[in-house]
mmCIF file of C-alpha atoms and ligand atoms in Angstrom:
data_model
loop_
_atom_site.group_PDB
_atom_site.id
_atom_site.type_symbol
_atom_site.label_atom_id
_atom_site.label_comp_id
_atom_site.label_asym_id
_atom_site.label_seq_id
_atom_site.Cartn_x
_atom_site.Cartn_y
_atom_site.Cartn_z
ATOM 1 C CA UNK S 1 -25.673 7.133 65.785
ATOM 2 C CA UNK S 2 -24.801 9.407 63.210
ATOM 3 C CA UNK S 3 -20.934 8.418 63.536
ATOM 4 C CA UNK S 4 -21.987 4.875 63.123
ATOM 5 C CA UNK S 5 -24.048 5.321 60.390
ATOM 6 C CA UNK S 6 -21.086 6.997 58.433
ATOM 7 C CA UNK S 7 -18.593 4.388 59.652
ATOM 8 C CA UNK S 8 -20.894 1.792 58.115
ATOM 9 C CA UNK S 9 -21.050 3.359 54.323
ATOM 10 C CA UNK S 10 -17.208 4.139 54.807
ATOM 11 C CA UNK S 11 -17.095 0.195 55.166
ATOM 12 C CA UNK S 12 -19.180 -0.247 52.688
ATOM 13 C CA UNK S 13 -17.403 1.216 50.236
ATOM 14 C CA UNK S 14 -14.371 -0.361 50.759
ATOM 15 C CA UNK S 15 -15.811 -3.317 50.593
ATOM 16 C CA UNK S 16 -16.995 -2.155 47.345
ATOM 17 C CA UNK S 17 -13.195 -1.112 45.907
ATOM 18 C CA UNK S 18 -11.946 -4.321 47.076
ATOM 19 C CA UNK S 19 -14.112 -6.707 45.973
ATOM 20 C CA UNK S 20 -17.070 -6.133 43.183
ATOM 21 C CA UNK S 21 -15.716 -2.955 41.810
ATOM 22 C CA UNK S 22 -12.440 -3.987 41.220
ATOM 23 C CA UNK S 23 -11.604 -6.574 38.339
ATOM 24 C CA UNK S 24 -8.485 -7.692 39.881
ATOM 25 C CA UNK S 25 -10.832 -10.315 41.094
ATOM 26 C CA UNK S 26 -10.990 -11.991 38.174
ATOM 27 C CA UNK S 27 -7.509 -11.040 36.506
ATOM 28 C CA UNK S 28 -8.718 -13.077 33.197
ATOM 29 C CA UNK S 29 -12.231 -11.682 32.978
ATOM 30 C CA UNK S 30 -9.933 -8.175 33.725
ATOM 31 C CA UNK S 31 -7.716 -8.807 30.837
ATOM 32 C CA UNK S 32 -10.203 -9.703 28.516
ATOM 33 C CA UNK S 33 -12.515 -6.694 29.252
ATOM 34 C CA UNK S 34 -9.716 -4.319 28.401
ATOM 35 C CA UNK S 35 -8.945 -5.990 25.289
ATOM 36 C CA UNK S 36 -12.525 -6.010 23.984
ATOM 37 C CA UNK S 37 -12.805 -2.546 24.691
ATOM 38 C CA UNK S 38 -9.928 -1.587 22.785
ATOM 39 C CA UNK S 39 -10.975 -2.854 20.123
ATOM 40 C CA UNK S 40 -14.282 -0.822 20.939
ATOM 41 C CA UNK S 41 -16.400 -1.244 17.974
ATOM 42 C CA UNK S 42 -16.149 -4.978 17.595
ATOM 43 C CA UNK S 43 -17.947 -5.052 21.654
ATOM 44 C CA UNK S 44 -21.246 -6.561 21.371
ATOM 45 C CA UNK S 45 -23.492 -3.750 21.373
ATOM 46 C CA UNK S 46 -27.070 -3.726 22.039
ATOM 47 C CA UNK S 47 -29.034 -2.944 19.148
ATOM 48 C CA UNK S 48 -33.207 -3.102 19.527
ATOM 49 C CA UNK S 49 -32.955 -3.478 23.965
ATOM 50 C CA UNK S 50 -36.861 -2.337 23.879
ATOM 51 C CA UNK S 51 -36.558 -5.251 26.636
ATOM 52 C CA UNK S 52 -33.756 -7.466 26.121
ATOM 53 C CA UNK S 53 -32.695 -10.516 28.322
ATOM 54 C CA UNK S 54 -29.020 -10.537 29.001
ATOM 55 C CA UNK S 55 -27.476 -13.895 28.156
ATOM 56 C CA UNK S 56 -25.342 -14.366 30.775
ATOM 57 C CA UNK S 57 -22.724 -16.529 28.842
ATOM 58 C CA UNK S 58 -22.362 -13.824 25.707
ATOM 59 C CA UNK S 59 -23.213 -10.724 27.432
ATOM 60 C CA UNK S 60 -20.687 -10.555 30.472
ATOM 61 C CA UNK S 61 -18.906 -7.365 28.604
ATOM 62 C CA UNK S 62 -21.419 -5.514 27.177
ATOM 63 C CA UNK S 63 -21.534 -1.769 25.957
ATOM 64 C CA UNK S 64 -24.954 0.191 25.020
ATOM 65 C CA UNK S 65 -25.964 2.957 23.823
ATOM 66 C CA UNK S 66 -29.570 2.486 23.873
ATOM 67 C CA UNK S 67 -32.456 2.962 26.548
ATOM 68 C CA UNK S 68 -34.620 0.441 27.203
ATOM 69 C CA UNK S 69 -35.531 -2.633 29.793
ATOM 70 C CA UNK S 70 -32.923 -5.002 30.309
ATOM 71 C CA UNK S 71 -33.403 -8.404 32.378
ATOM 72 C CA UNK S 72 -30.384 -10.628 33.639
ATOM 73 C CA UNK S 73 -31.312 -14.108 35.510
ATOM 74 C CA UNK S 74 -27.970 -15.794 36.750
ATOM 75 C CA UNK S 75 -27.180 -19.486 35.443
ATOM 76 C CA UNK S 76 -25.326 -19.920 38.314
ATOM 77 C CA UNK S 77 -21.576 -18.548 37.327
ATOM 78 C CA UNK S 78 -19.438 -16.158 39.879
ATOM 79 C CA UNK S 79 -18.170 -14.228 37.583
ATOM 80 C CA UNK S 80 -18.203 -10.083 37.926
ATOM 81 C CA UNK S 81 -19.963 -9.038 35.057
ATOM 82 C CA UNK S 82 -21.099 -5.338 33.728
ATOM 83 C CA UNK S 83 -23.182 -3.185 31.662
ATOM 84 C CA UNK S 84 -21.763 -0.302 29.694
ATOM 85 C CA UNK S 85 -23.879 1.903 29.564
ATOM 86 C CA UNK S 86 -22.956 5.595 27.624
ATOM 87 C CA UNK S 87 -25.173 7.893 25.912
ATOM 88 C CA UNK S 88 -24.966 11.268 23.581
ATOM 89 C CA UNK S 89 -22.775 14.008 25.043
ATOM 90 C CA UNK S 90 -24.922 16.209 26.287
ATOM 91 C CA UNK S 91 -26.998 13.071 28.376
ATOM 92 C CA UNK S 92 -26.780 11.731 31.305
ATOM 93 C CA UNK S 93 -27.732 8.141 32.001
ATOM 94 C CA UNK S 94 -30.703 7.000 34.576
ATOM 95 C CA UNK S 95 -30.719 3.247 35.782
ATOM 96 C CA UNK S 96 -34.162 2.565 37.707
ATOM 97 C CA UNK S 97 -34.118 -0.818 39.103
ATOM 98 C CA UNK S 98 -37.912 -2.202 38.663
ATOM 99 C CA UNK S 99 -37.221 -5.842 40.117
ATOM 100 C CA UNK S 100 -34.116 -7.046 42.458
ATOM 101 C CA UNK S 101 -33.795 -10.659 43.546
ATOM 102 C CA UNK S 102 -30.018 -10.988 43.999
ATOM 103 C CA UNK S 103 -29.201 -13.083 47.372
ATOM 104 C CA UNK S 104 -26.026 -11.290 49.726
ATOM 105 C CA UNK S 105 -24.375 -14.937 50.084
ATOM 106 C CA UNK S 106 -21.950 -16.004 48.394
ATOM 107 C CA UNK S 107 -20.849 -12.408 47.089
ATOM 108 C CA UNK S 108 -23.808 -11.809 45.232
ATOM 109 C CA UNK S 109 -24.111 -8.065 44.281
ATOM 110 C CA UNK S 110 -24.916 -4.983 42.152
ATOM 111 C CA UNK S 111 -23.259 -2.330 41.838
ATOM 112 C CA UNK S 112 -24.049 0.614 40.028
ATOM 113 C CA UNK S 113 -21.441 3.498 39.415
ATOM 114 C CA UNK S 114 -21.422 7.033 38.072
ATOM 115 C CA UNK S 115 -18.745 6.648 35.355
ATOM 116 C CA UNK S 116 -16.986 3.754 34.077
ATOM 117 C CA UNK S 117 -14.318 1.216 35.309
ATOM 118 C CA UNK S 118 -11.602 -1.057 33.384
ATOM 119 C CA UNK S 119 -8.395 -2.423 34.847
ATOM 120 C CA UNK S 120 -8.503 -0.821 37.971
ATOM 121 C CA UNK S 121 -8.803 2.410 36.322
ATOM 122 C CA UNK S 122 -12.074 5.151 36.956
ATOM 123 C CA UNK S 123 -13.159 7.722 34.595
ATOM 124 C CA UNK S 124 -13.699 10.400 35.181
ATOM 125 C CA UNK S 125 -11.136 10.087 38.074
ATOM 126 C CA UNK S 126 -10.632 13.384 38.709
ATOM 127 C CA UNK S 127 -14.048 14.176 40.025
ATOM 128 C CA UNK S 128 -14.336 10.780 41.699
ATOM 129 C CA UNK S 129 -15.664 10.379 44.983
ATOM 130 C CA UNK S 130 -17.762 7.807 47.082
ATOM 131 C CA UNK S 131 -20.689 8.963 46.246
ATOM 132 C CA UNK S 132 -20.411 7.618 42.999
ATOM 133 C CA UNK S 133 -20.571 3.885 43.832
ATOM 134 C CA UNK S 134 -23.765 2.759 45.348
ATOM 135 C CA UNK S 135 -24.466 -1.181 46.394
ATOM 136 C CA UNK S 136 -26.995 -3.344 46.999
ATOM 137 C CA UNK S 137 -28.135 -7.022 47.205
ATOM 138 C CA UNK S 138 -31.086 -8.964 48.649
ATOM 139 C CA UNK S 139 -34.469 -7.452 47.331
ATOM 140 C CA UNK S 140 -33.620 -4.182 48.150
ATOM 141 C CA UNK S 141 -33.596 -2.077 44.696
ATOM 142 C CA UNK S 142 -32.182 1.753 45.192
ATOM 143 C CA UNK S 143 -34.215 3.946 43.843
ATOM 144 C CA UNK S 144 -33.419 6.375 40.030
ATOM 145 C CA UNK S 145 -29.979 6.407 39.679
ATOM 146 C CA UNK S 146 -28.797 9.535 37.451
ATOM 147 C CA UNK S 147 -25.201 9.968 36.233
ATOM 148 C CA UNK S 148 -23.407 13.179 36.310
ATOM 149 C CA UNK S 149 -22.065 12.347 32.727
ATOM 150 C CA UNK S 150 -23.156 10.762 29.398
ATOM 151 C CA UNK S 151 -21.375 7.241 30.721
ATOM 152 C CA UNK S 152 -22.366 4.991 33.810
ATOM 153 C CA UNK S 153 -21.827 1.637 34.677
ATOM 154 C CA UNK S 154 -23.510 -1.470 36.021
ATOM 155 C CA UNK S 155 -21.453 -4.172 37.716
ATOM 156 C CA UNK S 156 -23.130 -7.361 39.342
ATOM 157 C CA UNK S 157 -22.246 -10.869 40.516
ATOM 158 C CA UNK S 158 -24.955 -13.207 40.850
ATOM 159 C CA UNK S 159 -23.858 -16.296 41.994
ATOM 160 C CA UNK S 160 -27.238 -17.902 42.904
ATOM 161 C CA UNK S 161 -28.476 -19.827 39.885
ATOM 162 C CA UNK S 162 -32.027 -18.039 38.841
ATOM 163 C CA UNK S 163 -31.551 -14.921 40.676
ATOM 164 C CA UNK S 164 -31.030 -11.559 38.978
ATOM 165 C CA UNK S 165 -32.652 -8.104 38.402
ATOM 166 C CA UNK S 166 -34.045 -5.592 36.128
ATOM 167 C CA UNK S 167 -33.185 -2.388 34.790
ATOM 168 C CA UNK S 168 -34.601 0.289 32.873
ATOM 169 C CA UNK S 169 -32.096 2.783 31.464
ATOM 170 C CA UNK S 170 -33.070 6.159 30.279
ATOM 171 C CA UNK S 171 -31.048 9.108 28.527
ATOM 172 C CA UNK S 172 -31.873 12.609 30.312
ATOM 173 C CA UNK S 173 -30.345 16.195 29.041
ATOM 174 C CA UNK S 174 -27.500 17.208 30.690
ATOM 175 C CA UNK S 175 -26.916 21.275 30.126
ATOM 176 C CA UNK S 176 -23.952 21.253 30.833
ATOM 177 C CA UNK S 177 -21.642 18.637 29.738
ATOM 178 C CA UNK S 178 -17.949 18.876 31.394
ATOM 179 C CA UNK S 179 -16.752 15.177 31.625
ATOM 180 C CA UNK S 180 -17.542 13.474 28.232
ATOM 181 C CA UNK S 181 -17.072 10.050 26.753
ATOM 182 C CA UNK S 182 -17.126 9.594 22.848
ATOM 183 C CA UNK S 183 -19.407 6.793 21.720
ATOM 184 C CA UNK S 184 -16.536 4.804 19.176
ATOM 185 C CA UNK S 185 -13.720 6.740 17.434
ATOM 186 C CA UNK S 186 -15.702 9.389 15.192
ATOM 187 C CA UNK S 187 -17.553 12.353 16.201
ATOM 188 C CA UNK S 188 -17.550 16.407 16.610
ATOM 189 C CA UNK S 189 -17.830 17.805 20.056
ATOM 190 C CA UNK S 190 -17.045 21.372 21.639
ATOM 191 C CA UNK S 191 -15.638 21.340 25.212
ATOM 192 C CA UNK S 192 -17.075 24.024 26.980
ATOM 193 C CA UNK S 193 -16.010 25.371 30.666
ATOM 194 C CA UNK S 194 -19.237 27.278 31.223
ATOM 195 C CA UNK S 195 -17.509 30.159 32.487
ATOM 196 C CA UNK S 196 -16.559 28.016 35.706
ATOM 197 C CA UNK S 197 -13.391 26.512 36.613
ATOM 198 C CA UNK S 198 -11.873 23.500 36.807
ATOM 199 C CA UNK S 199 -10.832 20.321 34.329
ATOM 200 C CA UNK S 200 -13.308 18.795 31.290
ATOM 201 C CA UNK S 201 -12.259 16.349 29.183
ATOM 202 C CA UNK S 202 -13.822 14.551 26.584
ATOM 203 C CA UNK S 203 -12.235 10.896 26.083
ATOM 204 C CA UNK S 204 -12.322 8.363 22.820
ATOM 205 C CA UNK S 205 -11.776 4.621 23.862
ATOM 206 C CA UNK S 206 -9.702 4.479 20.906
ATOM 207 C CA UNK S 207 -6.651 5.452 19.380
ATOM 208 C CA UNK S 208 -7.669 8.364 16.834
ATOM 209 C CA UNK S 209 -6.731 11.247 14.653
ATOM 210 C CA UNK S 210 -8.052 15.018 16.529
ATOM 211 C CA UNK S 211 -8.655 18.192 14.699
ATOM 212 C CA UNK S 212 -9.163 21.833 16.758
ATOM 213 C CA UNK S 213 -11.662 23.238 14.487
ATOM 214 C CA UNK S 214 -11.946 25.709 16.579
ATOM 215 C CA UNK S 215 -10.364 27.286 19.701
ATOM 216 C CA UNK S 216 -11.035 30.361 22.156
ATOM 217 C CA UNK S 217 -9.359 29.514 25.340
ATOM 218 C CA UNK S 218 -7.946 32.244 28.027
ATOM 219 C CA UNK S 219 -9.143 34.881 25.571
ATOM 220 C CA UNK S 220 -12.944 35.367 26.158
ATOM 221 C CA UNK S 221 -13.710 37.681 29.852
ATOM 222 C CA UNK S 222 -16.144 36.751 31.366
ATOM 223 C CA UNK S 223 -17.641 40.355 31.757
ATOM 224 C CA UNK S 224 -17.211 43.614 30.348
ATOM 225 C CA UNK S 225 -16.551 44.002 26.653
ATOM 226 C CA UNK S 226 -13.912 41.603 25.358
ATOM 227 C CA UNK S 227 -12.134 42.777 21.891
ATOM 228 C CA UNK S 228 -11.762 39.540 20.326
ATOM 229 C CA UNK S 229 -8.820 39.609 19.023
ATOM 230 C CA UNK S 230 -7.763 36.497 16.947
ATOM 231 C CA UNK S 231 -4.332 35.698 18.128
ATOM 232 C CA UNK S 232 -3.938 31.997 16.217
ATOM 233 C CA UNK S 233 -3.113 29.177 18.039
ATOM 234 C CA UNK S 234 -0.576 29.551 21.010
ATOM 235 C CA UNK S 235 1.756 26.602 21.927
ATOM 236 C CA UNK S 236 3.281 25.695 25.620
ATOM 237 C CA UNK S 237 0.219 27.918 27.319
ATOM 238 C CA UNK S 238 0.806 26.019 30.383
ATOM 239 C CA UNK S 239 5.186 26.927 30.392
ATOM 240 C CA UNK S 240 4.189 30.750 29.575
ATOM 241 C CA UNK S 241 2.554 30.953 32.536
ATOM 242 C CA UNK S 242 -1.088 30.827 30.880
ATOM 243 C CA UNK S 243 -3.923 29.554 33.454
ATOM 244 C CA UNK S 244 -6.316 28.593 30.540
ATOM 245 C CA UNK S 245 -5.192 26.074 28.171
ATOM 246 C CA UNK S 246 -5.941 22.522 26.212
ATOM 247 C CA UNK S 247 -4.009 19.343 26.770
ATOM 248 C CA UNK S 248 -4.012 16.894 23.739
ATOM 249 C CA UNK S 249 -2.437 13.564 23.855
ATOM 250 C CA UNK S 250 -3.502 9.991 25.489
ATOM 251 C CA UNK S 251 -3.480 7.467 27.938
ATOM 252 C CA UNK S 252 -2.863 3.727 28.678
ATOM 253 C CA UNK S 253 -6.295 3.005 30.539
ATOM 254 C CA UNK S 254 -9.348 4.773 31.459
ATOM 255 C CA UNK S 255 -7.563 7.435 33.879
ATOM 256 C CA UNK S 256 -7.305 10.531 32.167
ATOM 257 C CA UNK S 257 -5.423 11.836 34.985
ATOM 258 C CA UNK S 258 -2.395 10.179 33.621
ATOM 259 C CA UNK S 259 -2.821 11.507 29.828
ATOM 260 C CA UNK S 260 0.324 11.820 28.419
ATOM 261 C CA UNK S 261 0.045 15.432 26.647
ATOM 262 C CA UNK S 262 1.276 16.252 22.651
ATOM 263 C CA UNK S 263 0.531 19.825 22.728
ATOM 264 C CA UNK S 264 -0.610 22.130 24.805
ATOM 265 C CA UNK S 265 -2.551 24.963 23.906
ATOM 266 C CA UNK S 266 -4.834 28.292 23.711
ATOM 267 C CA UNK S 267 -5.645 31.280 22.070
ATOM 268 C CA UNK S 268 -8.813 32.681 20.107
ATOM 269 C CA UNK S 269 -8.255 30.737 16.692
ATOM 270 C CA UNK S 270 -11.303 29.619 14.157
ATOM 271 C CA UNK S 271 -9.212 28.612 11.062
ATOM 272 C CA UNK S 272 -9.159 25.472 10.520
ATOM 273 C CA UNK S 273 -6.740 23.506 8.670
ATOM 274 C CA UNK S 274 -4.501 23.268 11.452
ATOM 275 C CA UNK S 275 -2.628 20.380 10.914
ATOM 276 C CA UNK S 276 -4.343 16.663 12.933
ATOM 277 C CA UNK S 277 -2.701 15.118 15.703
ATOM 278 C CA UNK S 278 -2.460 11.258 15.332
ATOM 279 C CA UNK S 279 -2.910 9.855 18.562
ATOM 280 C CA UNK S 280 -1.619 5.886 19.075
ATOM 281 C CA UNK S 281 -3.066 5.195 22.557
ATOM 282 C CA UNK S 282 -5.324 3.003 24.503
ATOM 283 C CA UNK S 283 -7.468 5.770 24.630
ATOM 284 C CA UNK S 284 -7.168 9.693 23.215
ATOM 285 C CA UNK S 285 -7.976 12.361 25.664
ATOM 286 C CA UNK S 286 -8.346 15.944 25.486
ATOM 287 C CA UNK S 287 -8.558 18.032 28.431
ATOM 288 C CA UNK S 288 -9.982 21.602 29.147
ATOM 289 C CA UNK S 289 -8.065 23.671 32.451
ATOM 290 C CA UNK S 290 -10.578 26.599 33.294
ATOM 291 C CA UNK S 291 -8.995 29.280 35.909
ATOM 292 C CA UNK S 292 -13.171 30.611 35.803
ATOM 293 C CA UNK S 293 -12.198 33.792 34.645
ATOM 294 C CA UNK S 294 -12.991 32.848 30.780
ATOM 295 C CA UNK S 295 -15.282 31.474 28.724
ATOM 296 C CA UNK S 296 -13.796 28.869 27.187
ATOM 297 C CA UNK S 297 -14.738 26.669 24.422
ATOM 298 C CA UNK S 298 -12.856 23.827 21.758
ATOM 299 C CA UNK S 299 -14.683 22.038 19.158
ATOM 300 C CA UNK S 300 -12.449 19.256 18.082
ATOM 301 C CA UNK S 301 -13.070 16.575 15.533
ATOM 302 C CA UNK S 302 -12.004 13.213 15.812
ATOM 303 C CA UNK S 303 -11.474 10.259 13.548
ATOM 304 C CA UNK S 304 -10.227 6.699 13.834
ATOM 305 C CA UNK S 305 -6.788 5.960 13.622
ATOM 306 C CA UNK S 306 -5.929 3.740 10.577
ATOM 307 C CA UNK S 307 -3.458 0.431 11.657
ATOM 308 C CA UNK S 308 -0.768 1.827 8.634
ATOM 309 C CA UNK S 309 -0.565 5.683 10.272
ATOM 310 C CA UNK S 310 0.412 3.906 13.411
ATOM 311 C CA UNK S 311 3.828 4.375 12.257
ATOM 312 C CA UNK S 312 2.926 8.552 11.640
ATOM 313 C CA UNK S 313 1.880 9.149 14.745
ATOM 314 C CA UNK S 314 2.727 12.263 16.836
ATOM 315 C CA UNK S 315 2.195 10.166 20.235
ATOM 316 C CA UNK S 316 2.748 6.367 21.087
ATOM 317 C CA UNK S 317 1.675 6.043 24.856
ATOM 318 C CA UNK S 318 3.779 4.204 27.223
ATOM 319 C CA UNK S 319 7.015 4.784 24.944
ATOM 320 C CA UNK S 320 8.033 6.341 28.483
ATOM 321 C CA UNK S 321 8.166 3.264 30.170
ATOM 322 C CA UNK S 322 10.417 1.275 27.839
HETATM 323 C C1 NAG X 1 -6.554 20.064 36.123
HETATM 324 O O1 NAG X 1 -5.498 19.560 35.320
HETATM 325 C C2 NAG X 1 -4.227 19.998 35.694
HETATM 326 C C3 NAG X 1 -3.238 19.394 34.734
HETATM 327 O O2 NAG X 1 -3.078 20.142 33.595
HETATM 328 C C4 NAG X 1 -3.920 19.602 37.096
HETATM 329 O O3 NAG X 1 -2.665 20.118 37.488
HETATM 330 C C5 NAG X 1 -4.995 20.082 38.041
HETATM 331 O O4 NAG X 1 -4.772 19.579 39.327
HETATM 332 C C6 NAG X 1 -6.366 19.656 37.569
HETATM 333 N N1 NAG X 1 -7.397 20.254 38.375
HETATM 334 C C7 NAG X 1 -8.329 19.546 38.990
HETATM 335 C C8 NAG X 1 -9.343 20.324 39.756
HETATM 336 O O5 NAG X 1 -8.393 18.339 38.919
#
């Protein structure tokens, strides 16, 4: 029984990745999702969603960074829609579904998922698993949903013409950040490991221009007494041999697995005017490898990428492929 019952969610699943997750259903819709976000900031964005009705023919792509009640009745269309949801840094989203009317036939579905999903493409997709998809249709509503990071997702498909659902989405403090997304192009944000190990990135869905403002990576024991010594910033950590470093660079889609990497580096260094990295990409990623054995921390800065530095930049994604 057990077996079967894990057979069944296995299915599931797939079922999931092949059809309602995946916008390679709908290779327009697809196309056109990537492109809005992009070009990020012009996304419709929710403003006052106290309780908001979706409009189902404006609001197929939308992004929000609010909490609130949001209501979506279906006007009969196939298409695979979803709801954006991402909140401060240090938050983690909750979805509660309070009503569910979406008939199985036909496709009909909901999907919610812990992180986000473009393309094809997961974030953060290095700590994906099954577990972060979960399901549903008919009248059966799962119960709070909480993300492990400050960005979740919604996807549904509602084919049946008045049918739909209800959400309530709340912002809850998350301790301790690892996997962040940043909210537009602008913002300060330290990447911390926490003393554990392992990857955390924080990723801008924009091309933009990062600052280390400060840096103490591979420098800062754990326990005993640790003598501080300010060594600057060192360059190819990784190629000396260093466990602890920072990868700055980019990447051509959501995966930040695939980051193409500018510099690479570590040390215990709190000047700033170190000189910005101008990253051209999709989207801008910076990436934190822990061994555990440190306490490591970066605050970087970022800013968006004016269209006449394109031609300055330090990294163009994709120039690899050509
Ligand atoms: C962390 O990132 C590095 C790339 O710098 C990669 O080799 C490693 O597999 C990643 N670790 C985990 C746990 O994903």
């Amino acid at each position: 029984m057990k077996s079967f019952a894990c057979l069944t969610f296995v299915l599931l699943a797939c079922n999931c990745i092949n059809g309602l997750f995946l916008p390679e259903m709908e290779p327009g819709r697809g196309r056109a999702v990537t492109r809005a976000l992009s070009r990020f900031t012009r996304a419709r964005r929710l403003s006052q969603p106290a309780h908001r009705i979706i409009d189902p023919t404006e609001d197929c792509f939308l992004v929000t960074s609010e909490e609130g009640e949001l209501f979506f009745k279906s006007a009969g269309d196939a298409t695979v829609c979803g709801i954006y949801m991402i909140a401060a840094a240090d938050r983690r989203v909750q979805a509660t579904f309070n009503y569910m009317d979406v008939p199985c036939e036909n496709g009909g579905l909901v999907a919610w998922i812990d992180g986000w999903e473009l393309s094809g493409q997961v974030w953060p997709a290095d700590a994906w698993d099954e577990a972060r998809v979960v399901e549903t249709c008919g009248r059966r509503a799962p119960g709070k949903l909480v993300s492990r990071q400050n960005a979740a997702l919604i996807q549904y498909r509602v084919p049946a013409r008045g049918k739909g659902f209800s959400v309530t989405i709340r912002h809850l403090k998350n301790p301790k950040p690892c996997n962040v997304m940043l909210f537009g192009s602008e913002g300060v944000f330290t990447l911390r490991n926490h003393g554990a190990s392992g990857n955390c990135s924080v990723v801008a869905v924009a091309p933009t221009v990062v600052r280390v403002m400060d840096l103490n990576v591979g420098q800062a024991v754990k326990r005993g007494t640790s003598l501080e010594i300010e060594t600057g910033t060192i360059h190819h950590c990784s190629k000396r041999g260093l466990t602890d470093y920072v990868d700055i660079g980019g990447a051509s889609g959501l995966d930040h697995t695939k980051m193409e990497v500018l510099d690479n580096v570590c040390g215990l260094d709190s000047s700033e005017g170190r000189r910005p990295a101008l990253i051209a990409c999709e989207d801008t990623v910076v990436r934190l490898v822990s061994s555990g054995r440190f306490h490591n921390s970066v605050t970087l800065a970022f800013s968006s990428l004016n269209p006449e530095d394109i031609e300055q930049a330090d990294l163009l994604c994709g120039m690899n492929d050509l």
